[in-house]
Coordinates of C-alpha atoms and ligand atoms in Angstrom, one line a residue:
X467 CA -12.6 -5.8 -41.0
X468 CA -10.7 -8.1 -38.4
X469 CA -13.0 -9.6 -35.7
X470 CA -10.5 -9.6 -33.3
X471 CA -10.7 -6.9 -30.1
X472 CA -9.0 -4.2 -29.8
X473 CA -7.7 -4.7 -26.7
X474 CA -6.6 -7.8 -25.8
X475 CA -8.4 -10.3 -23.1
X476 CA -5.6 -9.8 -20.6
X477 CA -5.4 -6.2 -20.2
X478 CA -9.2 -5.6 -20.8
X479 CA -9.3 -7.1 -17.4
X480 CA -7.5 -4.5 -15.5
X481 CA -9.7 -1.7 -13.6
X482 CA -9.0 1.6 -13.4
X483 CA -7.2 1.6 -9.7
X484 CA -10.1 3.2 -7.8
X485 CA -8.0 5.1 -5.1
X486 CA -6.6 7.6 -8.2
X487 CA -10.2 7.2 -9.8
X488 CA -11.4 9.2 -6.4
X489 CA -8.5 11.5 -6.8
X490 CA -8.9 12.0 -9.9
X491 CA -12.5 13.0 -9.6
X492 CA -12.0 14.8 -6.7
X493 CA -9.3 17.2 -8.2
X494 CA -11.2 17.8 -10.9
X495 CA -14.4 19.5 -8.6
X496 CA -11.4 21.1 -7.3
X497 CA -10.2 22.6 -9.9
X498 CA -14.1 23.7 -10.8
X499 CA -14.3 26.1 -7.7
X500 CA -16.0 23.4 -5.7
X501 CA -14.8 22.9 -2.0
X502 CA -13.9 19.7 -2.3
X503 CA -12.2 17.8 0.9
X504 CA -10.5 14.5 -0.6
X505 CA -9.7 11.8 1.8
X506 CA -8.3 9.7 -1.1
X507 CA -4.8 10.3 -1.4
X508 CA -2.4 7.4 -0.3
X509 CA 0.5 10.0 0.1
X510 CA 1.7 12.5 2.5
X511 CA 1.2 15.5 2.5
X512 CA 4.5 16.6 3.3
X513 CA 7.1 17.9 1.0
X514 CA 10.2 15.6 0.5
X515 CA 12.9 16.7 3.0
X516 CA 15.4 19.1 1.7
X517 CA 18.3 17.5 2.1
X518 CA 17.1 15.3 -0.5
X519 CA 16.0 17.1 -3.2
X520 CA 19.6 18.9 -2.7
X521 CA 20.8 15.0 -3.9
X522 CA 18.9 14.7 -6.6
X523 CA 19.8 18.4 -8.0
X524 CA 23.6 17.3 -7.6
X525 CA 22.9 14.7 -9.1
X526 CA 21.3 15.7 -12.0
X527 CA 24.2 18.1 -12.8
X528 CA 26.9 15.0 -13.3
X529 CA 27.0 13.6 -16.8
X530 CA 27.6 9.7 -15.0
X531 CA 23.4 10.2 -14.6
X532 CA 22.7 11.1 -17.8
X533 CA 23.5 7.7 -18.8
X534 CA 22.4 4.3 -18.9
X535 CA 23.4 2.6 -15.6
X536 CA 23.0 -1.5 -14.6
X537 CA 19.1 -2.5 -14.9
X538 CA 18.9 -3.2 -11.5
X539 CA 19.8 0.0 -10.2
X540 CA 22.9 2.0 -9.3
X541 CA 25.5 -0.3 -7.1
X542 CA 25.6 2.1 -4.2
X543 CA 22.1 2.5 -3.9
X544 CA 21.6 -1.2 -3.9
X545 CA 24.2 -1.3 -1.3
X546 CA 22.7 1.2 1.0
X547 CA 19.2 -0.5 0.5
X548 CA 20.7 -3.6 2.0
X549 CA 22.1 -1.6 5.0
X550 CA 19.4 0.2 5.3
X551 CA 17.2 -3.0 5.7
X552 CA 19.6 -4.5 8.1
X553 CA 19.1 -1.3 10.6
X554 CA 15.7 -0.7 9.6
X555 CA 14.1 -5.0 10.3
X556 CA 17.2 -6.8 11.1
X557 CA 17.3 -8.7 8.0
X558 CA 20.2 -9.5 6.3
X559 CA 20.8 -9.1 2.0
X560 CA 23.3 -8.3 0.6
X561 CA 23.4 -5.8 -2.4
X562 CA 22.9 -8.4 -4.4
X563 CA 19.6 -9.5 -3.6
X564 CA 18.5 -6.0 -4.4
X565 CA 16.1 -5.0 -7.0
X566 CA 15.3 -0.9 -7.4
X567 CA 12.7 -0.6 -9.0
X568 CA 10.2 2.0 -10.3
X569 CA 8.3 2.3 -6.9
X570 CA 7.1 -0.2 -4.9
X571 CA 4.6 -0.8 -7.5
X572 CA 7.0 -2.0 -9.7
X573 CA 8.1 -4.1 -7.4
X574 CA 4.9 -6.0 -6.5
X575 CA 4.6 -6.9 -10.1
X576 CA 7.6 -7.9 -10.9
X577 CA 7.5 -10.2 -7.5
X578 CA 4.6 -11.8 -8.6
X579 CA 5.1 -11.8 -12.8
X580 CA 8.9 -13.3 -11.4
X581 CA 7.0 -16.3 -8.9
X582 CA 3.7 -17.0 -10.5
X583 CA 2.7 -19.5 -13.4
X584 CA -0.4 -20.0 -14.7
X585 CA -2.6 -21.9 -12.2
X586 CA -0.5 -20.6 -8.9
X587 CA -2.8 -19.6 -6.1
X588 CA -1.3 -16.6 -3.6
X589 CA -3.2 -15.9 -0.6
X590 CA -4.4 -12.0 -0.1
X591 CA -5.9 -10.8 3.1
X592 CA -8.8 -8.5 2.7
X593 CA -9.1 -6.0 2.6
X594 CA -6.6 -5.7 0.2
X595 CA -4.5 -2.7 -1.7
X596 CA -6.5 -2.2 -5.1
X597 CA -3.3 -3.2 -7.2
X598 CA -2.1 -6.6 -5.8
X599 CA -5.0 -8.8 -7.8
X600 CA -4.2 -6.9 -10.8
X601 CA -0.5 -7.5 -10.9
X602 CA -1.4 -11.3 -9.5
X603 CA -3.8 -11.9 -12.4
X604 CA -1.5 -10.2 -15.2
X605 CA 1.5 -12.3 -13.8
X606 CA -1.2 -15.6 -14.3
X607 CA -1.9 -16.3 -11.0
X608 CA -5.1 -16.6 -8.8
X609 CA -5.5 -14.4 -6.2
X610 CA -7.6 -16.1 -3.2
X611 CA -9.0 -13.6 -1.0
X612 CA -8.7 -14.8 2.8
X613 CA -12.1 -12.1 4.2
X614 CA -11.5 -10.3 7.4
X615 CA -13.8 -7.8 8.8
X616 CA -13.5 -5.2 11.9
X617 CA -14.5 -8.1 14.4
X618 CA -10.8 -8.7 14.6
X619 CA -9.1 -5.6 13.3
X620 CA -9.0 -7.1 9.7
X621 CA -6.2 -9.3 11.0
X622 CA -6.0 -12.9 9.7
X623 CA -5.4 -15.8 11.8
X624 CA -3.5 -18.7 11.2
X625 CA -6.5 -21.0 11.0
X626 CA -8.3 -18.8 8.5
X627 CA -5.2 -18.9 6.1
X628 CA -5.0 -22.5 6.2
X629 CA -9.1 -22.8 5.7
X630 CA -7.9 -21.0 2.0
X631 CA -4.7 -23.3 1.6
X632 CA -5.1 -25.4 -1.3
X633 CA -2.0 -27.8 -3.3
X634 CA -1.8 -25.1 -5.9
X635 CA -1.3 -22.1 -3.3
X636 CA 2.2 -21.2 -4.0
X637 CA 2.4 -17.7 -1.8
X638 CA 1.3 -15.9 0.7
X639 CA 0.9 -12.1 0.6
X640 CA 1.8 -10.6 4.0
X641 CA 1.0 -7.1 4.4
X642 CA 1.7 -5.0 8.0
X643 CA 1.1 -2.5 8.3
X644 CA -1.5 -2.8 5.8
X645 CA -3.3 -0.3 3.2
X646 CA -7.0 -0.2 2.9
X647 CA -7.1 -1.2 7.3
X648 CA -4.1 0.1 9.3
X649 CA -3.9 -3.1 10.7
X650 CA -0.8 -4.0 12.2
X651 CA 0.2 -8.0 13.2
X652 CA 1.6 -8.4 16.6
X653 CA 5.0 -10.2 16.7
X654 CA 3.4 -13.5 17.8
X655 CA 0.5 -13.6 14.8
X656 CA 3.1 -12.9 12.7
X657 CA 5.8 -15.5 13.8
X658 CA 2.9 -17.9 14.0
X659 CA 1.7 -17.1 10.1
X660 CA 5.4 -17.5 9.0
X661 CA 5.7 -20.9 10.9
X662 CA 3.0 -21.6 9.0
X663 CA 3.7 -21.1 5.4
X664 CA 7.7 -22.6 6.0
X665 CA 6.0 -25.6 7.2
X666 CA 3.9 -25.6 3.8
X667 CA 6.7 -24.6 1.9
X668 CA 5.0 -21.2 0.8
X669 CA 6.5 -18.1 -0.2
X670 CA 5.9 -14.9 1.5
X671 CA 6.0 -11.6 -0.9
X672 CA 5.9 -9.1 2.4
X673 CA 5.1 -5.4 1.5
X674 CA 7.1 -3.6 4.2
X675 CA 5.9 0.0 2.4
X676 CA 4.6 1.7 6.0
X677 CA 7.2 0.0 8.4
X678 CA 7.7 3.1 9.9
X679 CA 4.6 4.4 10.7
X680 CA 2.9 2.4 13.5
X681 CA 1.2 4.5 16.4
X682 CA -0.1 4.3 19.9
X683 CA 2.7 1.1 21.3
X684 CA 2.1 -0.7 18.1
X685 CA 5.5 -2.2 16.6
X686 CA 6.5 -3.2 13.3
X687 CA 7.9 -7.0 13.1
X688 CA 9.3 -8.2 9.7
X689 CA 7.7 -11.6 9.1
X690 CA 11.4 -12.0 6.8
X691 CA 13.6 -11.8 10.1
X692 CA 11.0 -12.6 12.1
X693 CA 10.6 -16.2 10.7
X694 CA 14.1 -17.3 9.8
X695 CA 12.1 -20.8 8.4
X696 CA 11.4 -19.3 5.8
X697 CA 15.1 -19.5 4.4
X698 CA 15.1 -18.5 0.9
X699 CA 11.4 -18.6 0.3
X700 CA 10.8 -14.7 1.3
X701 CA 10.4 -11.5 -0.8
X702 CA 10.8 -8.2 0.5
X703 CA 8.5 -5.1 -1.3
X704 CA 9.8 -1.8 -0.2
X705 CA 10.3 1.9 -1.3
X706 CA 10.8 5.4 -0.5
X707 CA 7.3 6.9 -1.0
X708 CA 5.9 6.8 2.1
X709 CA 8.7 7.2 4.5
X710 CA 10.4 10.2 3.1
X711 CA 7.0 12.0 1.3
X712 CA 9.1 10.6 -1.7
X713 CA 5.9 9.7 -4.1
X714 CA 6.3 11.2 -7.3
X715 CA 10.1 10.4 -7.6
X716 CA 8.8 7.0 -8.2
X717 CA 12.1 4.7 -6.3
X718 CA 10.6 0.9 -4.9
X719 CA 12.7 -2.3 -4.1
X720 CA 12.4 -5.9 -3.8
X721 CA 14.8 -8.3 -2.3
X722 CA 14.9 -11.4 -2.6
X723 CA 16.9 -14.7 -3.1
X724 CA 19.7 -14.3 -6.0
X725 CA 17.7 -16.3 -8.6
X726 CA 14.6 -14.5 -7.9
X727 CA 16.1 -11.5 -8.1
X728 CA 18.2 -12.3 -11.1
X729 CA 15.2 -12.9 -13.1
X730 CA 13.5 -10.2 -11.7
X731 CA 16.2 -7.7 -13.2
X732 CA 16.2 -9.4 -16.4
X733 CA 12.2 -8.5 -16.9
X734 CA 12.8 -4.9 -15.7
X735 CA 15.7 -4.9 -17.9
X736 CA 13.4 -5.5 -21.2
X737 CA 10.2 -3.4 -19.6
X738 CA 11.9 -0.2 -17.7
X739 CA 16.0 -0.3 -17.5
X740 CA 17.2 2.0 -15.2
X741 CA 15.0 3.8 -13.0
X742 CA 15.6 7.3 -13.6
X743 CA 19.6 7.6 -11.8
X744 CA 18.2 11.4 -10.3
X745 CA 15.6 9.7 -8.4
X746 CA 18.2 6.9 -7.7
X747 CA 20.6 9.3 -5.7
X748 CA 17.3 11.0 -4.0
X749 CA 16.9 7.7 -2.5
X750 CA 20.4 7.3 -1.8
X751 CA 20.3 10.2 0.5
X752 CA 16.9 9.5 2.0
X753 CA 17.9 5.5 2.9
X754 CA 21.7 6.3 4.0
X755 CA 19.9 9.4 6.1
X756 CA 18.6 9.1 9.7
X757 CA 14.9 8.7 10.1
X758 CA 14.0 11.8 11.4
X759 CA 11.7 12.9 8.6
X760 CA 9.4 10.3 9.2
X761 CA 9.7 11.0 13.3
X762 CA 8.0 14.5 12.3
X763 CA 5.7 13.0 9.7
X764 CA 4.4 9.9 12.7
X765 CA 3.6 12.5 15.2
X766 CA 1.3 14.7 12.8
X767 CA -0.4 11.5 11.5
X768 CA -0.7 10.2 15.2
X769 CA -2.8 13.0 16.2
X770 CA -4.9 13.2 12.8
X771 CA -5.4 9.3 13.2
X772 CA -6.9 9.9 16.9
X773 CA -8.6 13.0 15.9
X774 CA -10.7 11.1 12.6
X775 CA -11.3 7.5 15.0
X776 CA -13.1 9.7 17.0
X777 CA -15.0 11.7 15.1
X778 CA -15.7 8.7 12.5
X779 CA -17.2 6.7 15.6
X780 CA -18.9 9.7 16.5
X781 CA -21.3 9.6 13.5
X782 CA -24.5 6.8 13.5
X783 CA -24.2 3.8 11.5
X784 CA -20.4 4.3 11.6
X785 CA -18.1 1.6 13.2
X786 CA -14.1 2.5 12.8
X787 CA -11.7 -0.1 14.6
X788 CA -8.4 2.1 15.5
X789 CA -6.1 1.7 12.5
X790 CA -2.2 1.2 14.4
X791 CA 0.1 1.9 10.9
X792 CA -0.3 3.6 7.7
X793 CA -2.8 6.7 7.0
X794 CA -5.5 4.9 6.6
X795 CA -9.0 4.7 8.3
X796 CA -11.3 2.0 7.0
X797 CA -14.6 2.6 8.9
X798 CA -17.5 -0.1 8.3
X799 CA -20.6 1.9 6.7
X800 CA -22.5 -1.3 6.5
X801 CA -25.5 0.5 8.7
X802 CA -26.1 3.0 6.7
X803 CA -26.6 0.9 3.0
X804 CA -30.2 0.9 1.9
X805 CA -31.1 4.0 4.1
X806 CA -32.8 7.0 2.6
X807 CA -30.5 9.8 2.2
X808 CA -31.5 13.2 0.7
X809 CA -34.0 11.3 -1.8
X810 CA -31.8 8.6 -2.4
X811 CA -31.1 4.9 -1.2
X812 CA -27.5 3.9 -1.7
X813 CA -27.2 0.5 -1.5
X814 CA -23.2 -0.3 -2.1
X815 CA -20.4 1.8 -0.3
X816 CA -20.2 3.0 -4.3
X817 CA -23.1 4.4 -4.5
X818 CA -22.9 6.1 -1.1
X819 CA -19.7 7.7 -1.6
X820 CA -21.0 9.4 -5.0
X821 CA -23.6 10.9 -2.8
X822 CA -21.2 12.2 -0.2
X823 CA -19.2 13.8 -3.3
X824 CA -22.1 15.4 -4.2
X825 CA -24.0 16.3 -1.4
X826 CA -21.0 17.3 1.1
X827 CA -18.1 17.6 -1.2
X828 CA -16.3 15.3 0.5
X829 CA -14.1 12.1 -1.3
X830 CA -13.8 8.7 0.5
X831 CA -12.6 5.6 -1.3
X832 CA -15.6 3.0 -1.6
X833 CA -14.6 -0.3 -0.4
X834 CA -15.5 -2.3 -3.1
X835 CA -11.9 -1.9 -4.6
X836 CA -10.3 -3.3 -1.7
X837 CA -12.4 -6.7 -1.9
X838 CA -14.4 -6.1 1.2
X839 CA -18.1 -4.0 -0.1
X840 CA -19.5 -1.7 2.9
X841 CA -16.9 0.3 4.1
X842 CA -14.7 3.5 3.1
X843 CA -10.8 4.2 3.3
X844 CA -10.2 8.0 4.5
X845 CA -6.6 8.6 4.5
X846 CA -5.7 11.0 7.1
X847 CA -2.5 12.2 5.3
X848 CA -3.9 15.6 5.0
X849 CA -4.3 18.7 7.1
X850 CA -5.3 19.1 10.5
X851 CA -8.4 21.7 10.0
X852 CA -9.1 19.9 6.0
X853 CA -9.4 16.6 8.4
X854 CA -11.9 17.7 10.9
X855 CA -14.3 20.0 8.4
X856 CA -14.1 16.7 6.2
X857 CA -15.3 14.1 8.8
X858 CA -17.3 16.7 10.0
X859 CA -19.5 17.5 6.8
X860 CA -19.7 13.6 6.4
X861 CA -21.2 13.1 10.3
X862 CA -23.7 16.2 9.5
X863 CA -25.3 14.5 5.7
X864 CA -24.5 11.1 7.5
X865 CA -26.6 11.8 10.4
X866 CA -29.8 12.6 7.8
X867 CA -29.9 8.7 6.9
X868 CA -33.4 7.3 7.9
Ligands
PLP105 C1 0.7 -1.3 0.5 C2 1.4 -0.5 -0.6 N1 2.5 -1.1 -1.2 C3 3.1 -0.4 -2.2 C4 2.8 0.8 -2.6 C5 3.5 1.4 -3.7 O1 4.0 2.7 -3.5 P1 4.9 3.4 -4.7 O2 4.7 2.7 -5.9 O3 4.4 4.8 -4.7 O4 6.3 3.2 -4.2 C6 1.7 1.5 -2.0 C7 1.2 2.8 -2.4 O5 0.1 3.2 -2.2 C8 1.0 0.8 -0.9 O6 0.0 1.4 -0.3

């Protein structure tokens, strides 16, 4: 018998992606009669807009999509991506420099599997989104975490980044609005980070996912045209999914320098091909569209943001800086480890969350997935009334902690 595992060294390593863990475990009391409130999801709860699922039915009815089409996705799509950029942050690609890929998270590996050698050190702010170490390490990098807490609204300074900066860091990974925190860089920190890393010759792979949803005066600034230093040195991560409710259709980009992107398209080109063309021309319709979808979408997650800040704050031993972008709350429950709690003493934000499953029925993500232990994401990308019974049965088990 061979010796030799199963599974090989480099994929053993990957964890199960705790957000859909959550989910996962949270449907599944669901679907068991239990009244389960899940503040897990990283989607919205919205349907995709009408207008373009009609594209994608259209679409599905002409042979040309039943086809093979280029790697890198369809030419128009590419184009409008580039246009759409150019309204959307001010920064200038052509088609080109576009990748489509399958999602964003498609797109965040391939970045990183396209810029990475063994050895190469990128710089991740933490709290961090569960999958960017994972694609880091299977691209042979080293991720090097760059801690934050809510002291400064989980926002990095300049000085911080360059405590971390070492002569093998190759990249930085900038992130605004970010997923676990909702923390959104002002213009300033982020022209003053970009300075930075073009005077060290860095890379920046931005993740530009939640551009459009920033609340309460908060403004999105794209570190790419923000920072014109950084010439050809910047990769742009985008997609559909959060914008246009467009999750499950599974349509990401990158952009990026030619060569970059080149070799990008040849890996997809062995690993995927063509993202599906149906969910191409969906895209089409939702990037060459106007932006009211997301208007409509901002507004209900304004009011569910303010609504869970408070009510988070509310409860003892519960600390929430106001998140400005995303759906994401990422309260500290730091307070609360190693208290008794209906005959038990969780002492990780793990441990406490399987208690709030059981015990209130409610799912939060434990932070220990997003690099920073002692605190919980809640997405508020669900219902109004889901939203406040949720956060309410959490305050009422929370406030039992002695
Ligand atoms: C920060 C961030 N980037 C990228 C993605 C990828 O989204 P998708 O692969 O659904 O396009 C997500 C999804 O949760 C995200 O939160």
């Amino acid at each position: 018998m061979s010796t030799r595992s199963r599974i090989s060294a480099r994929i053993s390593a990957i964890s199960e992606s705790a957000t859909l863990a959550v989910d996962a475990k949270a449907k599944a009391m669901k679907a068991a009669g239990r009244p389960v409130i899940g503040f897990g999801a990283g989607e919205p709860d919205f349907p995709t807009p009408g207008y373009i699922v009609e594209a994608a039915i259209e679409a599905a009815r002409d042979p040309r999509f039943h086809k093979y089409t280029p790697a890198g996705g369809l030419p128009e799509l590419k184009k409008a991506i580039a246009d759409k950029t150019r309204r959307d942050s001010g920064y200038q690609a052509e088609a080109s420099q576009v990748l489509v890929t399958n999602g964003g998270k498609q797109a965040v590996y391939q970045a990183f599997a396209t810029l990475l050698d063994p050895g190469d050190e990128v710089l991740v702010v933490a709290p961090y989104w569960t999958t960017y170490p994972e694609a880091i390490k299977l691209a042979g990098g080293t991720q090097v975490s760059v801690v934050t807490d809510e002291s400064t609204g989980y926002l990095a300074s300049v000085e911080q980044l360059e405590a971390a900066r070492t002569e093998r860091t190759k990249a930085l990974l900038f992130v605004s609005p970010s997923n676990p925190t909702g923390a959104v860089h002002p213009r300033e920190e982020t022209v003053a980070i970009g300075r930075w890393a073009a005077e060290h010759g860095l890379w920046v792979v931005t993740d530009e996912i939640y551009e459009h949803l920033v609340y309460g005066g908060a403004e999105f600034t794209s570190i790419a045209t923000a920072v014109p230093e950084l010439g050809d040195r910047v990769v742009i991560l985008n997609g559909v999914a959060k914008t246009y409710a467009m999750t499950g259709w599974r349509v990401g980009w990158l952009i990026g320098p030619s060569d970059v992107v080149k070799a990008a398209t040849n890996l997809q080109s062995h690993a995927t091909s063509n993202v599906s063309n149906v969910a191409q021309m969906a895209a089409l319709a939702a990037v060459s569209g106007d932006l009211s979808a997301v208007a409509e979408m901002r507004a209900a997650f304004d009011r569910r943001r303010q609504t869970m800040v408070r009510m988070l704050n509310e409860i003892p031993g519960v600390l929430c800086p106001e998140p400005k972008g995303a759906f994401y709350a990422y309260p500290s429950v730091k307070e609360l480890l190693g208290k008794e709690l209906r005959g038990h003493r969780p002492a990780s934000s793990g441990e406490l969350a399987e208690l709030i499953l059981e015990e209130a029925e409610v799912a939060v993500v434990p932070s220990e997935a997003f690099g920073t232990p002692g605190y919980f994401r809640l997405s508020y990308a669900l219902g109004d009334d889901d939203l406040v019974e949720g956060v309410s049965r959490l305050g009422k088990l929370l406030a039992e902690a002695r």
